[in-house]
Amino acid sequence: MEPLRSIIGKVATGATLTREEAASAFDSMMSGDATPSQIGGLLIGMRVRGETIEEVTGAASAMRNIMPTVETRCDPIDIAGTSDTVMCSLNVSTCASFIVAGVGVPVAKNVNRAASLRSSTADVLVRLGVKVDLKPEAIARCVHEADIGFMFASPDYPAMQRIRQIRSVLGTHTMFNLIEALSNPARVKRQILGVFTPEWVQPLAHVLKNLGADSVWVVHGSDGLDELSLTDTSFVAAVEAGTVRTFEVTPEEAGLPRYRADALECSDVEAHAFALQKVLDGLPGRFRDAALLNAAAALVVAGRASNLQEGVALGQESLDRGAAAARLNRLIAVSNA
């Protein structure tokens, strides 16, 4: 294993790391062998220079090696994003996850744990009655019995707690935003991954291909959200049969209307939870349509829909017949058992 000091020195010159060097560096950080200065320096150095596909692949491999495994008895899909900032928009991916589960596609959703040690997704789930601090066996039981389970990306041990504190001080996206979203404990092979900048759409598709993914859409909304957007065009890179294909998606392609950029803004956790519950209860409107668009993409990736319009129709049925709401109720029961 190459010493971390020499790896930092290489990054400081503007040079890129091999996959093995990146894996070694992140293994040192996550095992507690790096100082706060080394961690902050390496993360910022890579961010300023720009992380490469090989570096992200190596770092994600290192994180995957330390993640506790959630052993599911199925082939679940993940619907996740790379941003850990406090949300100002409604929690679309979480709502979409319940819709997809209601169609009968199991969901093992990986959630970036915010640098503040709490995730707004966790807060929303708790407000809805879901228990979120679960061991891997309990999460697997949720996926098996409720068709949906939620996992928080960073293991809770001292080295990772220190890294989260450093990320909070840095106050910017770092490599950890990327590799946490790539390190689903259920080892999913199918995924919708939202990214916070269009520059990462195609590279992260290649990273996931390197990591053995079967079917993936990496997406970015041109309004800045890490999800498919109802306000404008979204950019997509898809992993299909070992190749990467890029294209664009519009709301009209899915048979959905467009909304203003501020149409999904939401003020607090209570409002998030209330809005999500209302969608599951059948309330029409912009939040439902945003969730349907992203659920439709997940159903295409899962092989249950041939296109977005068919995926939207399946999602609408999941909501209208109460299947999505039933998945939430079942998750509440199983997670609290």
Coordinates of C-alpha atoms in Angstrom, one line a residue:
M1 CA 0.0 0.0 0.0
E2 CA 1.5 3.3 -1.1
P3 CA 2.0 5.8 1.8
L4 CA -0.7 8.4 2.0
R5 CA 1.9 11.2 2.2
S6 CA 3.3 10.4 -1.3
I7 CA -0.2 10.1 -2.7
I8 CA -1.0 13.6 -1.4
G9 CA 2.2 14.9 -2.9
K10 CA 1.3 13.5 -6.2
V11 CA -2.2 15.2 -6.1
A12 CA -0.5 18.5 -5.1
T13 CA 1.4 18.5 -8.4
G14 CA -1.8 18.2 -10.3
A15 CA -1.1 14.6 -11.3
T16 CA -3.9 12.0 -11.3
L17 CA -4.0 8.8 -9.3
T18 CA -4.3 5.3 -10.5
R19 CA -7.3 3.2 -9.4
E20 CA -5.1 1.4 -6.9
E21 CA -3.6 4.6 -5.5
A22 CA -7.0 6.1 -5.0
A23 CA -8.2 2.9 -3.3
S24 CA -5.2 3.0 -1.0
A25 CA -5.7 6.6 -0.1
F26 CA -9.3 6.2 0.8
D27 CA -8.7 3.0 2.7
S28 CA -6.2 5.0 4.8
M29 CA -8.7 7.8 5.5
M30 CA -11.6 5.4 6.3
S31 CA -9.5 3.2 8.5
G32 CA -8.4 6.1 10.7
D33 CA -4.8 6.2 9.6
A34 CA -5.0 9.8 8.1
T35 CA -4.9 13.1 10.0
P36 CA -7.6 15.7 9.5
S37 CA -5.1 17.9 7.6
Q38 CA -4.3 15.0 5.3
I39 CA -8.0 14.2 4.7
G40 CA -9.0 17.8 4.0
G41 CA -5.9 18.4 1.9
L42 CA -6.5 15.4 -0.3
L43 CA -10.2 16.0 -0.7
I44 CA -9.8 19.6 -1.7
G45 CA -6.8 18.9 -3.9
M46 CA -8.8 16.3 -5.9
R47 CA -11.8 18.6 -6.0
V48 CA -9.9 21.6 -7.3
R49 CA -8.0 19.5 -9.9
G50 CA -11.1 17.4 -10.7
E51 CA -11.6 13.8 -9.8
T52 CA -11.1 11.2 -12.6
I53 CA -13.1 8.1 -13.4
E54 CA -10.2 5.9 -12.2
E55 CA -10.0 7.7 -8.9
V56 CA -13.7 7.5 -8.2
T57 CA -13.7 3.8 -9.1
G58 CA -10.8 3.2 -6.7
A59 CA -12.3 5.3 -3.9
A60 CA -15.7 3.6 -4.3
S61 CA -14.1 0.2 -4.3
A62 CA -12.4 1.1 -1.0
M63 CA -15.7 2.3 0.6
R64 CA -17.6 -0.8 -0.7
N65 CA -15.0 -3.0 1.1
I66 CA -15.8 -1.4 4.5
M67 CA -19.6 -1.1 4.1
P68 CA -21.7 -3.6 6.1
T69 CA -23.6 -5.8 3.7
V70 CA -27.4 -6.0 3.5
E71 CA -28.1 -9.5 2.2
T72 CA -31.4 -9.3 0.3
R73 CA -33.2 -12.3 -1.3
C74 CA -34.0 -10.4 -4.4
D75 CA -32.6 -8.1 -7.0
P76 CA -33.5 -4.6 -5.7
I77 CA -33.1 -1.2 -7.4
D78 CA -31.7 2.0 -5.9
I79 CA -33.0 5.5 -6.5
A80 CA -30.4 7.9 -5.0
G81 CA -28.7 11.2 -5.3
T82 CA -25.2 12.6 -4.6
S83 CA -26.1 15.8 -2.8
D84 CA -25.9 16.0 1.0
T85 CA -27.1 19.6 1.3
V86 CA -30.3 20.4 3.2
M87 CA -33.1 20.0 0.7
C88 CA -35.1 23.0 -0.5
S89 CA -37.1 20.8 -2.9
L90 CA -39.5 18.0 -2.0
N91 CA -38.0 14.6 -1.5
V92 CA -38.8 13.2 -4.9
S93 CA -36.5 10.1 -4.9
T94 CA -38.0 8.9 -1.6
C95 CA -41.6 9.3 -2.9
A96 CA -40.6 7.6 -6.2
S97 CA -39.2 4.7 -4.2
F98 CA -42.5 3.9 -2.6
I99 CA -44.2 4.1 -6.0
V100 CA -41.7 1.7 -7.5
A101 CA -42.1 -0.7 -4.6
G102 CA -45.9 -0.5 -5.1
V103 CA -45.4 -1.8 -8.6
G104 CA -43.7 -4.8 -7.1
V105 CA -40.0 -3.9 -7.8
P106 CA -38.0 -4.1 -4.5
V107 CA -36.1 -1.0 -3.6
A108 CA -33.0 -0.8 -1.4
K109 CA -32.5 2.9 -1.2
N110 CA -29.0 4.3 -0.3
V111 CA -29.2 7.7 1.4
N112 CA -26.2 10.0 1.8
R113 CA -25.8 10.8 5.4
A114 CA -25.5 14.6 5.6
A115 CA -22.3 16.1 6.9
S116 CA -24.4 17.5 9.8
L117 CA -24.8 13.8 10.9
R118 CA -28.5 13.9 9.9
S119 CA -30.2 13.5 6.6
S120 CA -33.4 15.3 5.8
T121 CA -34.5 12.0 4.2
A122 CA -34.1 10.3 7.6
D123 CA -36.0 13.1 9.3
V124 CA -38.9 12.8 6.9
L125 CA -39.0 9.0 7.3
V126 CA -39.0 9.4 11.1
R127 CA -41.8 11.9 10.9
L128 CA -43.8 9.4 8.9
G129 CA -43.3 6.7 11.5
V130 CA -40.4 4.7 10.0
K131 CA -37.6 3.5 12.2
V132 CA -34.3 4.4 10.4
D133 CA -31.5 3.3 12.8
L134 CA -31.6 -0.4 11.8
K135 CA -29.0 -3.1 11.6
P136 CA -28.3 -4.8 8.2
E137 CA -30.5 -7.8 9.0
A138 CA -33.4 -5.6 9.8
I139 CA -33.0 -3.6 6.6
A140 CA -32.9 -6.8 4.6
R141 CA -36.1 -7.8 6.4
C142 CA -37.8 -4.5 5.3
V143 CA -36.8 -5.1 1.7
H144 CA -38.1 -8.7 1.8
E145 CA -41.4 -8.0 3.7
A146 CA -42.2 -4.4 2.6
D147 CA -40.4 -4.3 -0.8
I148 CA -38.5 -1.3 0.4
G149 CA -35.6 -0.5 2.8
F150 CA -33.5 2.6 3.5
M151 CA -29.7 2.5 4.2
F152 CA -27.5 5.3 5.3
A153 CA -24.2 5.4 3.5
S154 CA -21.5 6.1 6.0
P155 CA -20.8 3.5 8.7
D156 CA -20.9 4.9 12.2
Y157 CA -17.4 4.4 13.6
P158 CA -14.9 7.0 14.7
A159 CA -12.9 7.4 11.5
M160 CA -16.1 8.1 9.4
Q161 CA -17.5 10.4 12.1
R162 CA -14.3 12.4 11.9
I163 CA -14.5 12.5 8.1
R164 CA -18.1 13.8 8.3
Q165 CA -16.9 16.6 10.6
I166 CA -14.2 17.5 8.2
R167 CA -16.6 17.6 5.3
S168 CA -18.9 19.8 7.3
V169 CA -16.1 22.3 7.9
L170 CA -15.0 22.2 4.2
G171 CA -18.6 23.1 3.2
T172 CA -18.4 21.8 -0.3
H173 CA -19.0 18.6 -2.3
T174 CA -16.2 16.2 -2.1
M175 CA -15.4 12.7 -3.4
F176 CA -17.4 11.3 -0.5
N177 CA -20.6 12.6 -2.0
L178 CA -19.9 10.5 -5.1
I179 CA -18.6 7.3 -3.5
E180 CA -21.3 7.1 -0.8
A181 CA -23.9 7.1 -3.5
L182 CA -21.9 4.4 -5.3
S183 CA -21.6 2.2 -2.3
N184 CA -25.1 0.7 -1.7
P185 CA -24.8 -1.9 1.1
A186 CA -27.3 -4.2 -0.8
R187 CA -24.8 -4.3 -3.7
V188 CA -27.5 -3.4 -6.2
K189 CA -26.8 -3.9 -9.9
R190 CA -29.6 -1.6 -11.0
Q191 CA -29.8 2.1 -10.1
I192 CA -31.0 5.6 -10.8
L193 CA -28.3 7.9 -9.6
G194 CA -28.9 11.7 -9.5
V195 CA -25.8 13.9 -9.7
F196 CA -25.3 17.5 -8.6
T197 CA -23.6 18.7 -11.8
P198 CA -24.0 17.8 -15.4
E199 CA -20.2 17.2 -15.7
W200 CA -20.5 14.0 -13.6
V201 CA -23.4 12.4 -15.6
Q202 CA -21.3 10.5 -18.1
P203 CA -18.2 9.8 -15.9
L204 CA -20.2 8.2 -13.1
A205 CA -21.9 6.0 -15.6
H206 CA -18.5 4.7 -16.6
V207 CA -17.6 4.3 -12.9
L208 CA -20.7 2.2 -12.3
K209 CA -19.9 0.1 -15.4
N210 CA -16.4 -0.4 -13.9
L211 CA -18.0 -1.5 -10.7
G212 CA -20.1 -4.1 -12.4
A213 CA -23.5 -2.5 -12.7
D214 CA -26.0 -4.1 -15.0
S215 CA -28.5 -1.3 -15.7
V216 CA -28.1 2.3 -14.6
W217 CA -29.3 5.8 -15.4
V218 CA -27.1 8.6 -14.1
V219 CA -29.2 11.8 -14.3
H220 CA -29.1 15.5 -13.8
G221 CA -31.9 18.1 -14.2
S222 CA -30.9 21.3 -16.0
D223 CA -32.5 23.2 -13.2
G224 CA -29.7 22.0 -10.9
L225 CA -31.5 19.1 -9.2
D226 CA -29.9 15.7 -8.8
E227 CA -33.0 14.0 -10.4
L228 CA -35.0 14.1 -13.5
S229 CA -36.6 17.5 -13.8
L230 CA -40.2 18.6 -14.6
T231 CA -39.0 22.1 -15.4
D232 CA -36.7 21.5 -18.3
T233 CA -34.5 19.0 -20.1
S234 CA -32.6 16.4 -18.1
F235 CA -29.3 14.8 -19.0
V236 CA -28.9 11.0 -18.8
A237 CA -26.1 8.5 -19.2
A238 CA -27.3 4.9 -19.3
V239 CA -25.3 1.7 -18.7
E240 CA -26.9 -0.9 -20.9
A241 CA -25.3 -4.3 -21.7
G242 CA -21.9 -3.1 -20.7
T243 CA -21.9 0.1 -22.8
V244 CA -22.7 3.8 -21.9
R245 CA -25.3 5.7 -23.9
T246 CA -26.1 9.4 -23.4
F247 CA -29.4 11.1 -24.2
E248 CA -31.8 13.8 -22.9
V249 CA -35.2 13.5 -21.4
T250 CA -38.1 16.0 -21.2
P251 CA -41.3 15.9 -19.1
E252 CA -43.3 15.8 -22.4
E253 CA -41.6 12.5 -23.4
A254 CA -43.1 10.9 -20.3
G255 CA -46.5 12.5 -21.0
L256 CA -46.2 15.0 -18.0
P257 CA -46.5 18.8 -17.9
R258 CA -43.7 21.2 -17.1
Y259 CA -43.7 23.3 -13.9
R260 CA -41.9 26.5 -12.8
A261 CA -38.4 26.0 -11.3
D262 CA -39.7 26.9 -7.8
A263 CA -42.7 24.6 -8.0
L264 CA -41.2 21.9 -5.8
E265 CA -39.8 24.1 -3.1
C266 CA -40.6 23.1 0.5
S267 CA -39.7 24.7 3.8
D268 CA -39.2 22.1 6.5
V269 CA -39.2 18.4 7.4
E270 CA -42.9 18.5 8.5
A271 CA -43.9 19.9 5.2
H272 CA -41.9 17.3 3.4
A273 CA -43.5 14.5 5.3
F274 CA -47.0 15.9 4.8
A275 CA -46.5 16.4 1.1
L276 CA -45.1 12.9 0.6
Q277 CA -48.0 11.3 2.5
K278 CA -50.5 13.3 0.5
V279 CA -49.0 12.0 -2.8
L280 CA -49.2 8.4 -1.5
D281 CA -52.8 9.1 -0.5
G282 CA -53.6 10.1 -4.1
L283 CA -53.3 13.9 -4.2
P284 CA -52.5 15.1 -7.8
G285 CA -50.1 17.9 -8.6
R286 CA -46.5 18.8 -9.2
F287 CA -44.9 16.6 -6.4
R288 CA -46.8 13.5 -7.7
D289 CA -45.7 14.2 -11.3
A290 CA -42.1 14.7 -10.3
A291 CA -42.1 11.4 -8.4
L292 CA -43.9 9.7 -11.3
L293 CA -41.2 10.9 -13.7
N294 CA -38.4 9.5 -11.6
A295 CA -40.3 6.3 -10.7
A296 CA -40.9 5.8 -14.4
A297 CA -37.1 6.0 -15.1
A298 CA -36.5 3.4 -12.3
L299 CA -39.1 1.1 -13.8
V300 CA -37.3 1.3 -17.2
V301 CA -34.0 0.5 -15.6
A302 CA -35.6 -2.4 -13.7
G303 CA -37.0 -3.8 -16.9
R304 CA -40.6 -3.4 -15.9
A305 CA -41.4 -0.6 -18.4
S306 CA -40.2 -0.2 -22.0
N307 CA -40.4 3.6 -22.0
L308 CA -41.1 6.5 -19.7
Q309 CA -44.8 6.8 -20.6
E310 CA -45.4 3.1 -19.8
G311 CA -43.5 3.7 -16.5
V312 CA -45.7 6.7 -15.6
A313 CA -48.8 4.6 -16.3
L314 CA -47.5 1.8 -13.9
G315 CA -46.7 4.4 -11.3
Q316 CA -50.1 6.0 -11.5
E317 CA -51.6 2.6 -11.0
S318 CA -49.4 2.1 -8.0
L319 CA -50.6 5.3 -6.4
D320 CA -54.3 5.1 -7.5
R321 CA -54.9 1.6 -6.2
G322 CA -53.1 2.4 -2.9
A323 CA -50.1 0.0 -3.4
A324 CA -47.5 2.7 -2.8
A325 CA -49.2 3.9 0.4
A326 CA -49.4 0.2 1.5
R327 CA -45.6 -0.1 1.1
L328 CA -45.1 2.8 3.5
N329 CA -47.5 1.4 6.0
R330 CA -45.8 -2.0 5.8
L331 CA -42.4 -0.4 6.1
I332 CA -43.5 1.4 9.3
A333 CA -44.7 -1.9 10.7
V334 CA -41.7 -4.0 9.8
S335 CA -39.1 -1.4 10.7
N336 CA -40.6 -0.9 14.2
A337 CA -41.1 -4.7 14.8

